[in-house]
mmCIF file of C-alpha atoms in Angstrom:
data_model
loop_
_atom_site.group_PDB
_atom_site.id
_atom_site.type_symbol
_atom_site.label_atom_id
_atom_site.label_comp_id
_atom_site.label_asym_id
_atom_site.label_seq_id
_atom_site.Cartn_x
_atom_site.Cartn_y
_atom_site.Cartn_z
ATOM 1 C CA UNK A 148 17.232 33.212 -15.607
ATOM 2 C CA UNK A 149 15.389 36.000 -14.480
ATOM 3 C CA UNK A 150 12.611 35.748 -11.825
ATOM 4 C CA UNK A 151 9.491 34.512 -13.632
ATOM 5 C CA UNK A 152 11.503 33.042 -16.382
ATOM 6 C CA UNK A 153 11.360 29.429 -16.639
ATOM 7 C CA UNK A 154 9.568 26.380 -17.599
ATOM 8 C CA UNK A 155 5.543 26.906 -18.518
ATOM 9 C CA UNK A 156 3.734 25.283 -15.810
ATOM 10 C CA UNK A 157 0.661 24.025 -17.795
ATOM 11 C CA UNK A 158 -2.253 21.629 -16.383
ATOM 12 C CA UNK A 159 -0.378 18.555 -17.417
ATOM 13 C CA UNK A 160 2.554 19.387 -14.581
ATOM 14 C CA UNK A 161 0.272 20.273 -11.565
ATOM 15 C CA UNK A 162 -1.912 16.979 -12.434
ATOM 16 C CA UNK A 163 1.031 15.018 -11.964
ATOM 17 C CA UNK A 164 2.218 16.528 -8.906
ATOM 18 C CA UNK A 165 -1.319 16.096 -7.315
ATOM 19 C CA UNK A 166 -0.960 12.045 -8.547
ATOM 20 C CA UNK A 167 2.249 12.428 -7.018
ATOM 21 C CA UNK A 168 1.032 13.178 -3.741
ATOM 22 C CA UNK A 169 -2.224 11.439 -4.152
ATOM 23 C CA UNK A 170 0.266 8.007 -4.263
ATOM 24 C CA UNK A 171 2.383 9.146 -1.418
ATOM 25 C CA UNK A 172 -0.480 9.492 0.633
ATOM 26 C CA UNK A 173 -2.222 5.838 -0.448
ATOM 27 C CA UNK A 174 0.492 4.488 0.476
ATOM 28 C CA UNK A 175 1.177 6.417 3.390
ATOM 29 C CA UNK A 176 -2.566 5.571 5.034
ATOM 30 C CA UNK A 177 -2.129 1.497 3.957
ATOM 31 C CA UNK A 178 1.617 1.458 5.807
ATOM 32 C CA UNK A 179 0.051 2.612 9.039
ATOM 33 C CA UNK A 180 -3.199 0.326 8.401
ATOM 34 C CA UNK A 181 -1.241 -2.483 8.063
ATOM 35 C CA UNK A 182 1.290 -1.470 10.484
ATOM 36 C CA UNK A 183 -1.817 -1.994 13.112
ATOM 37 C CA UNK A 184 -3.415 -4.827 11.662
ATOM 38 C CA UNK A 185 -0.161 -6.947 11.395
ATOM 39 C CA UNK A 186 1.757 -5.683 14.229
ATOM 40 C CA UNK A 187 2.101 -9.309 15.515
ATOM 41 C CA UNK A 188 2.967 -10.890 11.662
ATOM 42 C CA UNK A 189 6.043 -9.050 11.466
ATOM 43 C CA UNK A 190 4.552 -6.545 8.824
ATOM 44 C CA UNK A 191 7.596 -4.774 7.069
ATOM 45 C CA UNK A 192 6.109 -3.440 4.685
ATOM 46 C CA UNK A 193 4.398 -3.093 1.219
ATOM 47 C CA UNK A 194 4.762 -3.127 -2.173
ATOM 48 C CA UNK A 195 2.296 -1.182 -4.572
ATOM 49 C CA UNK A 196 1.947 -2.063 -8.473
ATOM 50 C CA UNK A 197 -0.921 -0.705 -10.091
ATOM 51 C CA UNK A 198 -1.729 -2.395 -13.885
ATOM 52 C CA UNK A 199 -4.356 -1.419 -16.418
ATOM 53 C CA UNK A 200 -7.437 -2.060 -13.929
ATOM 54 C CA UNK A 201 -5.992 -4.208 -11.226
ATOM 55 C CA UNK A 202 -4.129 -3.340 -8.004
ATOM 56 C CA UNK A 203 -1.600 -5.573 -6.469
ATOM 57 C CA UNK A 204 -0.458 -4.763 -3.220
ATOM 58 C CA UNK A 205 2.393 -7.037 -2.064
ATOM 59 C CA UNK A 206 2.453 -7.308 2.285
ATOM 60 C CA UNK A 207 6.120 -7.990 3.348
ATOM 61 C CA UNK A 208 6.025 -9.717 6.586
ATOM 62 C CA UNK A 209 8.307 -12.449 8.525
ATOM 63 C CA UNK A 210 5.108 -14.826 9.614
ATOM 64 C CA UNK A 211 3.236 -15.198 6.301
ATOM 65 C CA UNK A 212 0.827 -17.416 7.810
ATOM 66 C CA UNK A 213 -0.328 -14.903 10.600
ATOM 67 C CA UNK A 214 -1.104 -12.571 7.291
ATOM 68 C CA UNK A 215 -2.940 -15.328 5.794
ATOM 69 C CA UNK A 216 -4.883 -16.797 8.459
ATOM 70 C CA UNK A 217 -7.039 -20.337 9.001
ATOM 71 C CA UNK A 218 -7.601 -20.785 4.923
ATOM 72 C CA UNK A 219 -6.635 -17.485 3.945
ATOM 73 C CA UNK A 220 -9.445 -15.621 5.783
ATOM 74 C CA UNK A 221 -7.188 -13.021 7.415
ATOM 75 C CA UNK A 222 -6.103 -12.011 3.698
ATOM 76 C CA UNK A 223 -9.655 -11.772 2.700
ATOM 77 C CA UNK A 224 -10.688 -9.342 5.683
ATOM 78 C CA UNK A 225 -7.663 -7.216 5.028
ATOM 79 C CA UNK A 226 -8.609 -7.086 0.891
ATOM 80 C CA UNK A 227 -12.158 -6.332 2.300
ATOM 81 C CA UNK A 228 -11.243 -3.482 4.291
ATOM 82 C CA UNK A 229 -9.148 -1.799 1.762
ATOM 83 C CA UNK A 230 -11.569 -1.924 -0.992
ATOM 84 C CA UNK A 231 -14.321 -0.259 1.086
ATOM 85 C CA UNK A 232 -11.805 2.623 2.653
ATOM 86 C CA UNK A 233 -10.301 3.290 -0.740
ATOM 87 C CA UNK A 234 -13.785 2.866 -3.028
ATOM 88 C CA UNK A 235 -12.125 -0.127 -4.768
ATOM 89 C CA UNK A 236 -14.570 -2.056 -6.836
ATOM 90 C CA UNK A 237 -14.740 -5.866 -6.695
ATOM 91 C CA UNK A 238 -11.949 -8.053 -7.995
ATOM 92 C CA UNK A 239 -9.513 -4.407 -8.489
ATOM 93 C CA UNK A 240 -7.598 -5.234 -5.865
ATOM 94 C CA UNK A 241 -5.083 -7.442 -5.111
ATOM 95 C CA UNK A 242 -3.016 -8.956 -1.822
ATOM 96 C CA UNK A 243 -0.515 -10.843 -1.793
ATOM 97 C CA UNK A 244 2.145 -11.933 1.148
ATOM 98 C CA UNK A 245 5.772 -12.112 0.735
ATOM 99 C CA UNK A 246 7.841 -13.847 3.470
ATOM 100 C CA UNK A 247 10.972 -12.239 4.268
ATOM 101 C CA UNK A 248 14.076 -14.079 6.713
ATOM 102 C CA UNK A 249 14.276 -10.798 9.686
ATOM 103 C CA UNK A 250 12.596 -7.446 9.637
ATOM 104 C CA UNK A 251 15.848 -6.225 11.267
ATOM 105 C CA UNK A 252 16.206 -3.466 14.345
ATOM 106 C CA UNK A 253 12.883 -2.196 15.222
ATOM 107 C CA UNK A 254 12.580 -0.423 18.671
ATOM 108 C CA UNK A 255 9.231 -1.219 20.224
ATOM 109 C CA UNK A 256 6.820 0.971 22.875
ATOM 110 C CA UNK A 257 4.042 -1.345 23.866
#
């Protein structure tokens, strides 16, 4: 191949590289929100699915009940907060905690 030869680059390719990124950086801005917010839960992560309409984001962390809080107000606030920074409308979004046994080696700076 020559230079300029290739594969047509129409407006279907550069839309999904722009979703692409647009993901990597949603989920990019909740891992450090929640990285903050749950610091002392053991956050380890998260899980994105999106389905037709609905958002589930699943919160990996080793003290599930730190994530939840006194009957499940914690969860609320966090579900709260996302759908306001991300323009989420009501019931769209999702959060759910998964326990998991050791968030292995983590260096720490406090």
């Amino acid at each position: 191949m020559q230079q300029g030869e290739g594969r047509a680059r129409g407006p279907r390719s550069i839309n999904k590289k722009k979703k692409f990124v647009a993901d990597g950086v949603f989920h990019a801005e909740l891992h450090e929100f929640f990285t903050k917010a749950l610091a002392a839960a053991g956050y380890a992560g998260i899980e994105i699915r999106v389905f037709s309409g609905k958002t589930e984001i699943r919160i990996k962390a080793t003290k599930t009940e730190a994530v939840l809080g006194e009957n499940g107000r914690k969860l609320r606030e966090l579900t709260s907060l996302v759908q306001k920074r991300f323009q989420y409308q009501d019931e769209t979004v999702e959060l759910r905690v998964t326990s998991i046994r050791n968030r292995g080696p983590v260096s720490y700076t406090h």
